[in-house]
Short mmCIF file of C-alpha atoms and ligand atoms in Angstrom, two decimals:
data_model
loop_
_atom_site.label_atom_id
_atom_site.label_comp_id
_atom_site.label_asym_id
_atom_site.label_seq_id
_atom_site.Cartn_x
_atom_site.Cartn_y
_atom_site.Cartn_z
CA UNK I 24 20.97 14.92 -8.30
CA UNK I 25 19.59 17.32 -10.90
CA UNK I 26 16.53 17.22 -13.11
CA UNK I 27 16.39 17.97 -16.85
CA UNK I 28 16.18 21.71 -16.22
CA UNK I 29 19.31 21.62 -14.09
CA UNK I 30 17.50 22.23 -10.79
CA UNK I 31 17.22 19.94 -7.84
CA UNK I 32 15.11 16.94 -8.70
CA UNK I 33 11.88 17.22 -6.73
CA UNK I 34 11.77 13.60 -5.76
CA UNK I 35 15.27 13.58 -4.29
CA UNK I 36 14.39 16.55 -2.10
CA UNK I 37 12.36 14.14 0.00
CA UNK I 38 15.07 11.55 0.43
CA UNK I 39 17.58 13.65 2.30
CA UNK I 40 17.92 11.49 5.42
CA UNK I 41 20.56 8.81 5.77
CA UNK I 42 19.63 5.32 4.56
CA UNK I 43 19.37 3.16 7.69
CA UNK I 44 19.59 -0.11 5.72
CA UNK I 45 22.75 -2.04 4.83
CA UNK I 46 23.74 -2.54 1.22
CA UNK I 47 22.46 -5.67 -0.47
CA UNK I 48 19.22 -6.80 1.13
CA UNK I 49 17.92 -10.09 -0.18
CA UNK I 50 14.39 -10.08 -1.51
CA UNK I 51 14.00 -11.89 -4.87
CA UNK I 52 15.55 -10.20 -7.94
CA UNK I 53 13.53 -7.21 -9.10
CA UNK I 54 11.35 -7.10 -5.99
CA UNK I 55 10.34 -3.51 -5.15
CA UNK I 56 10.28 -4.32 -1.42
CA UNK I 57 13.85 -3.09 -0.96
CA UNK I 58 13.01 0.22 -2.61
CA UNK I 59 9.92 0.60 -0.42
CA UNK I 60 11.74 0.00 2.85
CA UNK I 61 14.81 2.08 1.99
CA UNK I 62 12.67 5.03 0.96
CA UNK I 63 10.53 4.72 4.03
CA UNK I 64 13.68 4.90 6.17
CA UNK I 65 15.08 7.84 4.24
CA UNK I 66 11.84 9.80 4.25
CA UNK I 67 10.86 9.29 7.87
CA UNK I 68 14.44 9.51 9.16
CA UNK I 69 15.98 6.94 11.45
CA UNK I 70 16.22 9.13 14.57
CA UNK I 71 12.92 8.11 16.14
CA UNK I 72 11.79 5.38 13.75
CA UNK I 73 10.64 2.11 15.32
CA UNK I 74 9.72 -0.65 12.89
CA UNK I 75 7.45 -3.53 13.72
CA UNK I 76 6.22 -6.33 11.50
CA UNK I 77 5.22 -9.97 11.20
CA UNK I 78 6.28 -13.09 9.26
CA UNK I 79 6.25 -12.02 5.59
CA UNK I 80 8.66 -11.14 2.79
CA UNK I 81 9.57 -7.94 4.63
CA UNK I 82 10.35 -9.78 7.84
CA UNK I 83 13.91 -10.93 7.03
CA UNK I 84 14.78 -7.36 6.07
CA UNK I 85 13.51 -6.11 9.40
CA UNK I 86 14.89 -8.87 11.62
CA UNK I 87 18.11 -9.55 9.75
CA UNK I 88 19.52 -12.98 9.05
CA UNK I 89 21.37 -15.37 11.33
CA UNK I 90 23.18 -13.03 13.71
CA UNK I 91 23.38 -10.05 11.33
CA UNK I 92 21.05 -7.03 11.38
CA UNK I 93 20.27 -5.33 8.07
CA UNK I 94 19.56 -1.91 9.50
CA UNK I 95 20.29 0.21 12.51
CA UNK I 96 16.69 0.89 13.48
CA UNK I 97 14.81 -0.35 16.50
CA UNK I 98 12.68 -3.22 15.25
CA UNK I 99 10.33 -5.72 16.81
CA UNK I 100 8.65 -8.62 15.07
CA UNK I 101 5.57 -10.35 16.32
CA UNK I 102 2.72 -12.69 15.32
CA UNK I 103 0.47 -11.93 12.35
CA UNK I 104 -2.74 -11.91 14.40
CA UNK I 105 -1.51 -9.26 16.83
CA UNK I 106 0.53 -6.93 14.59
CA UNK I 107 -1.53 -3.80 15.30
CA UNK I 108 -2.00 -4.72 18.97
CA UNK I 109 1.77 -5.00 19.28
CA UNK I 110 2.26 -1.62 17.62
CA UNK I 111 -0.35 -0.19 20.01
CA UNK I 112 1.68 -1.39 22.99
CA UNK I 113 4.90 0.00 21.58
CA UNK I 114 3.54 3.44 20.75
CA UNK I 115 1.72 3.75 24.08
CA UNK I 116 4.82 2.79 26.05
CA UNK I 117 6.99 5.29 24.16
CA UNK I 118 4.45 8.05 24.81
CA UNK I 119 4.10 7.09 28.46
CA UNK I 120 7.84 7.23 28.98
CA UNK I 121 8.02 10.61 27.21
CA UNK I 122 10.12 9.35 24.29
CA UNK I 123 9.54 10.54 20.73
CA UNK I 124 8.89 7.56 18.49
CA UNK I 125 7.40 7.07 15.08
CA UNK I 126 6.14 3.52 15.24
CA UNK I 127 5.62 1.99 11.80
CA UNK I 128 3.77 -1.30 11.62
CA UNK I 129 4.79 -2.70 8.23
CA UNK I 130 2.99 -5.84 7.06
CA UNK I 131 1.86 -7.76 4.03
CA UNK I 132 -1.73 -7.78 2.83
CA UNK I 133 -2.28 -11.28 4.21
CA UNK I 134 -1.70 -9.88 7.67
CA UNK I 135 -3.45 -6.56 7.13
CA UNK I 136 -6.53 -7.70 5.21
CA UNK I 137 -7.06 -11.14 6.71
CA UNK I 138 -5.11 -12.61 9.63
CA UNK I 139 -4.47 -9.35 11.49
CA UNK I 140 -7.47 -7.33 10.32
CA UNK I 141 -9.31 -7.45 13.63
CA UNK I 142 -6.38 -5.88 15.51
CA UNK I 143 -5.90 -3.30 12.74
CA UNK I 144 -9.56 -2.27 12.72
CA UNK I 145 -9.54 -2.09 16.53
CA UNK I 146 -6.46 0.17 16.54
CA UNK I 147 -8.14 2.44 13.97
CA UNK I 148 -11.33 2.69 15.99
CA UNK I 149 -9.44 3.38 19.23
CA UNK I 150 -7.33 6.06 17.57
CA UNK I 151 -3.92 4.55 18.29
CA UNK I 152 -0.93 6.71 17.43
CA UNK I 153 1.13 4.85 14.87
CA UNK I 154 1.54 4.43 11.12
CA UNK I 155 0.34 1.19 9.56
CA UNK I 156 1.76 0.37 6.12
CA UNK I 157 0.18 -2.50 4.22
CA UNK I 158 2.61 -3.76 1.59
CA UNK I 159 0.07 -5.15 -0.86
CA UNK I 160 1.55 -7.79 -3.16
CA UNK I 161 -1.90 -9.34 -3.45
CA UNK I 162 -1.22 -12.63 -1.71
CA UNK I 163 0.69 -14.63 0.88
CA UNK I 164 3.96 -14.51 -0.99
CA UNK I 165 6.45 -15.56 1.65
CA UNK I 166 4.76 -18.96 2.07
CA UNK I 167 4.46 -19.73 -1.65
CA UNK I 168 1.97 -17.41 -3.35
CA UNK I 169 -1.37 -18.29 -1.78
CA UNK I 170 -4.39 -16.05 -2.38
CA UNK I 171 -5.31 -13.42 0.18
CA UNK I 172 -8.33 -11.14 0.61
CA UNK I 173 -6.71 -8.56 -1.67
CA UNK I 174 -5.96 -11.01 -4.51
CA UNK I 175 -8.07 -9.78 -7.43
CA UNK I 176 -10.64 -11.75 -9.36
CA UNK I 177 -9.16 -13.92 -12.12
CA UNK I 178 -5.63 -14.02 -10.65
CA UNK I 179 -3.80 -17.32 -10.67
CA UNK I 180 -2.19 -18.27 -7.35
CA UNK I 181 -1.13 -21.55 -5.70
CA UNK I 182 -4.58 -21.83 -4.10
CA UNK I 183 -6.60 -20.38 -7.01
CA UNK I 184 -5.24 -22.43 -9.92
CA UNK I 185 -6.23 -22.42 -13.55
CA UNK I 186 -7.66 -25.67 -14.90
CA UNK I 187 -10.83 -27.27 -16.23
CA UNK I 188 -12.78 -26.39 -13.07
CA UNK I 189 -11.27 -23.07 -12.01
CA UNK I 190 -10.07 -19.89 -13.73
CA UNK I 191 -7.98 -18.28 -11.03
CA UNK I 192 -9.63 -16.49 -8.11
CA UNK I 193 -13.40 -16.48 -8.45
CA UNK I 194 -14.18 -13.64 -6.04
CA UNK I 195 -13.28 -9.96 -6.11
CA UNK I 196 -10.53 -8.31 -4.05
CA UNK I 197 -11.26 -6.72 -0.72
CA UNK I 198 -10.84 -2.95 -0.96
CA UNK I 199 -8.79 -2.62 2.21
CA UNK I 200 -7.70 1.03 1.87
CA UNK I 201 -11.34 2.05 1.47
CA UNK I 202 -12.34 -0.03 4.50
CA UNK I 203 -9.64 1.70 6.52
CA UNK I 204 -10.71 5.16 5.35
CA UNK I 205 -14.26 4.28 6.39
CA UNK I 206 -13.05 4.17 10.00
CA UNK I 207 -12.69 7.96 9.47
CA UNK I 208 -9.15 7.83 10.81
CA UNK I 209 -7.06 11.01 10.58
CA UNK I 210 -5.26 9.70 7.52
CA UNK I 211 -5.68 6.88 5.00
CA UNK I 212 -3.98 6.83 1.63
CA UNK I 213 -2.94 4.66 -1.29
CA UNK I 214 0.58 4.80 -2.75
CA UNK I 215 2.82 2.94 -5.14
CA UNK I 216 6.46 2.85 -6.17
CA UNK I 217 6.13 4.45 -9.60
CA UNK I 218 4.94 7.70 -7.95
CA UNK I 219 7.64 8.33 -5.36
CA UNK I 220 6.89 11.97 -4.63
CA UNK I 221 3.31 11.03 -3.90
CA UNK I 222 4.52 8.22 -1.60
CA UNK I 223 6.97 10.54 0.16
CA UNK I 224 4.36 13.25 0.76
CA UNK I 225 1.96 10.68 2.14
CA UNK I 226 4.52 9.21 4.52
CA UNK I 227 5.32 12.66 5.88
CA UNK I 228 1.64 13.45 6.25
CA UNK I 229 1.06 10.13 8.01
CA UNK I 230 3.85 10.98 10.45
CA UNK I 231 2.16 14.25 11.29
CA UNK I 232 -1.38 12.84 11.44
CA UNK I 233 -0.53 9.85 13.61
CA UNK I 234 -0.48 12.22 16.57
CA UNK I 235 -4.28 12.46 16.15
CA UNK I 236 -4.91 8.74 15.64
CA UNK I 237 -4.06 5.89 13.29
CA UNK I 238 -2.47 6.75 9.93
CA UNK I 239 -2.79 4.07 7.26
CA UNK I 240 -0.91 3.75 3.94
CA UNK I 241 -1.78 1.05 1.43
CA UNK I 242 1.29 0.49 -0.71
CA UNK I 243 0.67 -1.40 -3.94
CA UNK I 244 3.70 -3.47 -5.02
CA UNK I 245 3.97 -6.28 -7.57
CA UNK I 246 5.73 -9.53 -6.64
CA UNK I 247 7.87 -10.48 -9.65
CA UNK I 248 8.29 -14.08 -8.44
CA UNK I 249 4.68 -14.81 -7.56
CA UNK I 250 2.98 -12.79 -10.30
CA UNK I 251 5.34 -13.68 -13.13
CA UNK I 252 6.52 -10.14 -13.79
CA UNK I 253 9.88 -9.66 -15.59
CA UNK I 254 12.43 -8.61 -12.96
CA UNK I 255 13.04 -5.21 -14.60
CA UNK I 256 9.36 -4.32 -14.92
CA UNK I 257 7.91 -4.14 -11.42
CA UNK I 258 7.85 -0.34 -11.46
CA UNK I 259 6.28 -0.32 -14.93
CA UNK I 260 3.53 -2.54 -13.53
CA UNK I 261 2.97 -0.02 -10.70
CA UNK I 262 2.74 2.77 -13.28
CA UNK I 263 0.28 0.80 -15.41
CA UNK I 264 -1.84 0.08 -12.34
CA UNK I 265 -2.23 3.83 -11.86
CA UNK I 266 -2.71 4.61 -15.57
CA UNK I 267 -5.55 2.10 -15.89
CA UNK I 268 -7.25 3.16 -12.62
CA UNK I 269 -6.65 -0.36 -11.34
CA UNK I 270 -4.92 1.31 -8.39
CA UNK I 271 -5.96 4.97 -8.07
CA UNK I 272 -3.89 7.26 -5.87
CA UNK I 273 -5.93 9.04 -3.23
CA UNK I 274 -5.92 10.16 0.39
CA UNK I 275 -8.70 10.56 2.93
CA UNK I 276 -8.55 12.77 5.99
CA UNK I 277 -11.22 11.79 8.51
CA UNK I 278 -13.30 10.34 5.69
CA UNK I 279 -12.90 13.26 3.26
CA UNK I 280 -11.44 11.87 0.04
CA UNK I 281 -9.10 13.53 -2.48
CA UNK I 282 -7.52 12.06 -5.59
CA UNK I 283 -3.81 12.86 -5.42
CA UNK I 284 -3.17 11.91 -9.04
CA UNK I 285 -5.76 12.42 -11.78
CA UNK I 286 -5.61 10.11 -14.79
CA UNK I 287 -7.01 12.09 -17.72
CA UNK I 288 -7.50 9.21 -20.15
CA UNK I 289 -7.36 5.87 -18.35
CA UNK I 290 -5.90 3.02 -20.39
CA UNK I 291 -7.81 -0.26 -20.77
CA UNK I 292 -7.06 -2.89 -18.13
CA UNK I 293 -5.21 -4.98 -20.72
CA UNK I 294 -2.37 -2.40 -20.46
CA UNK I 295 -1.95 -3.49 -16.86
CA UNK I 296 -2.50 -7.26 -17.15
CA UNK I 297 -0.31 -7.80 -20.22
CA UNK I 298 2.97 -7.77 -18.28
CA UNK I 299 1.72 -10.15 -15.57
CA UNK I 300 1.72 -13.92 -16.03
CA UNK I 301 -0.89 -14.56 -13.34
CA UNK I 302 -3.41 -13.16 -15.86
CA UNK I 303 -2.06 -14.99 -18.93
CA UNK I 304 -5.01 -17.36 -19.11
CA UNK I 305 -7.69 -14.66 -19.21
CA UNK I 306 -9.97 -14.51 -22.24
CA UNK I 307 -11.65 -11.40 -23.57
CA UNK I 308 -14.86 -11.79 -21.55
CA UNK I 309 -12.84 -12.39 -18.36
CA UNK I 310 -10.82 -9.24 -18.98
CA UNK I 311 -14.06 -7.36 -19.52
CA UNK I 312 -15.25 -8.54 -16.12
CA UNK I 313 -12.05 -7.17 -14.55
CA UNK I 314 -12.54 -3.91 -16.43
CA UNK I 315 -16.07 -3.69 -14.98
CA UNK I 316 -14.68 -4.19 -11.48
CA UNK I 317 -12.10 -1.44 -12.02
CA UNK I 318 -14.71 0.94 -13.45
CA UNK I 319 -17.11 0.26 -10.58
CA UNK I 320 -14.49 0.82 -7.92
CA UNK I 321 -13.19 3.98 -9.57
CA UNK I 322 -16.69 5.41 -9.94
CA UNK I 323 -17.37 4.63 -6.30
CA UNK I 324 -14.18 6.45 -5.32
CA UNK I 325 -15.01 9.41 -7.54
CA UNK I 326 -18.35 9.77 -5.80
CA UNK I 327 -16.57 9.75 -2.47
CA UNK I 328 -14.36 12.63 -3.61
CA UNK I 329 -17.54 14.56 -4.52
CA UNK I 330 -18.69 14.18 -0.93
CA UNK I 331 -16.13 16.82 0.09
CA UNK I 332 -18.21 19.43 -1.79
CA UNK I 333 -21.43 18.34 -0.02
CA UNK I 334 -19.77 18.75 3.37
CA UNK I 335 -18.36 22.17 2.41
CA UNK I 336 -21.75 23.38 1.08
CA UNK I 337 -23.52 22.18 4.21
CA UNK I 338 -21.11 24.10 6.43
CA UNK I 339 -21.48 27.21 4.27
CA UNK I 340 -25.28 27.01 4.43
CA UNK I 341 -25.07 26.67 8.18
CA UNK I 342 -22.94 29.86 8.22
CA UNK I 343 -19.82 28.15 9.54
C1 TPP A 28 -1.44 -16.84 12.25
C2 TPP A 28 -0.45 -17.26 11.20
N1 TPP A 28 -0.88 -17.93 10.14
C3 TPP A 28 -0.01 -18.32 9.18
C4 TPP A 28 1.33 -18.01 9.30
C5 TPP A 28 2.31 -18.49 8.25
N2 TPP A 28 2.84 -17.42 7.46
C6 TPP A 28 4.09 -16.95 7.62
S1 TPP A 28 4.51 -15.78 6.52
C7 TPP A 28 3.02 -15.89 5.78
C8 TPP A 28 2.70 -15.07 4.55
C9 TPP A 28 2.36 -13.68 4.91
O1 TPP A 28 1.71 -13.04 3.84
P1 TPP A 28 1.58 -11.49 3.81
O2 TPP A 28 1.21 -10.96 5.13
O3 TPP A 28 0.70 -11.12 2.68
O4 TPP A 28 3.07 -10.99 3.50
P2 TPP A 28 3.99 -11.32 2.22
O5 TPP A 28 4.69 -12.59 2.51
O6 TPP A 28 3.11 -11.41 1.03
O7 TPP A 28 4.94 -10.16 2.16
C10 TPP A 28 2.20 -16.83 6.41
C11 TPP A 28 0.82 -17.19 6.00
C12 TPP A 28 1.75 -17.31 10.45
N3 TPP A 28 3.02 -16.95 10.62
N4 TPP A 28 0.85 -16.94 11.37
S1 SF4 A 29 8.22 -13.53 -3.08
FE1 SF4 A 29 7.59 -11.69 -4.16
S2 SF4 A 29 7.23 -10.10 -2.61
FE2 SF4 A 29 8.42 -11.77 -1.68
S3 SF4 A 29 10.57 -11.12 -1.86
FE3 SF4 A 29 10.09 -12.42 -3.64
S4 SF4 A 29 9.41 -11.02 -5.27
FE4 SF4 A 29 9.35 -9.90 -3.31
#
């Protein structure tokens, strides 16, 4: 694969390992889940990769269907409540028996932010040695598009309908990646599928950092079926999420934040919502409210990135 200048394309440099997945997985048409899992396998390499997950859209891909496996990795699926506890057991047992293993606990946001949050937070605090990937499609998609803690304000779902008495979800989304970074784990990061190099670098960093404690990646991914996104535009939606600062790309190492992609002139939130039917009902004032949420969260994040300088200055003053 070559880029426009005839050299090796940077992004393909990261995907040199063999793809451990079979051809033709079966998420819904246009779903970026297949891309996410294939790339994860190619980037981390299948040699020591152990996947674990819970009931969700990613589950059939990991467990296979009927008697057929869809990949050649070691995989173990468990209950939503205990996802991170299960990954803890796996990674500890591999270490105890002296086997190299990169345990990746791959779950939806319903599991990560709500049903399995207690186990995830506990694993972060204890410093367990695995990678947790939250595949954030902003709802419980596998069971019919119910709202989750990461569903944003205003979004229409099966449990936050639009009608005379309700205008989609009435409360704001839980900022799960920030909550995870606040555990001051060795590594927490956001990623999405329009910025593959960024995702690849973060996966490799997570693999390295998980030897010091939990590494967490929050992967933003639209659900074409549940959000009403045209099947060819999921990646465009990811890109717009970054361009509007709806989903900024950052990483935090032990609580020190860095933006990994700077957006010079952020687009208005309308650029993001316009391709997504779950926001079709929103009027101007409702969009303004979402814009305020985005601006607040981004400003908060920006202040966190400034904190790095305070820490550096303090150390310099102390002569370190
Ligand atoms: C404790 C528990 N509650 C509810 C369910 C039913 N259930 C199965 S899959 C699923 C949706 C999971 O949503 P999420 O984790 O966000 O993953 P997605 O389907 O969106 O990929 C639910 C609620 C369950 N398996 N376990
Ligand atoms: S319901 Fe959504 S997230 Fe699940 S497989 Fe279909 S498009 Fe993907």
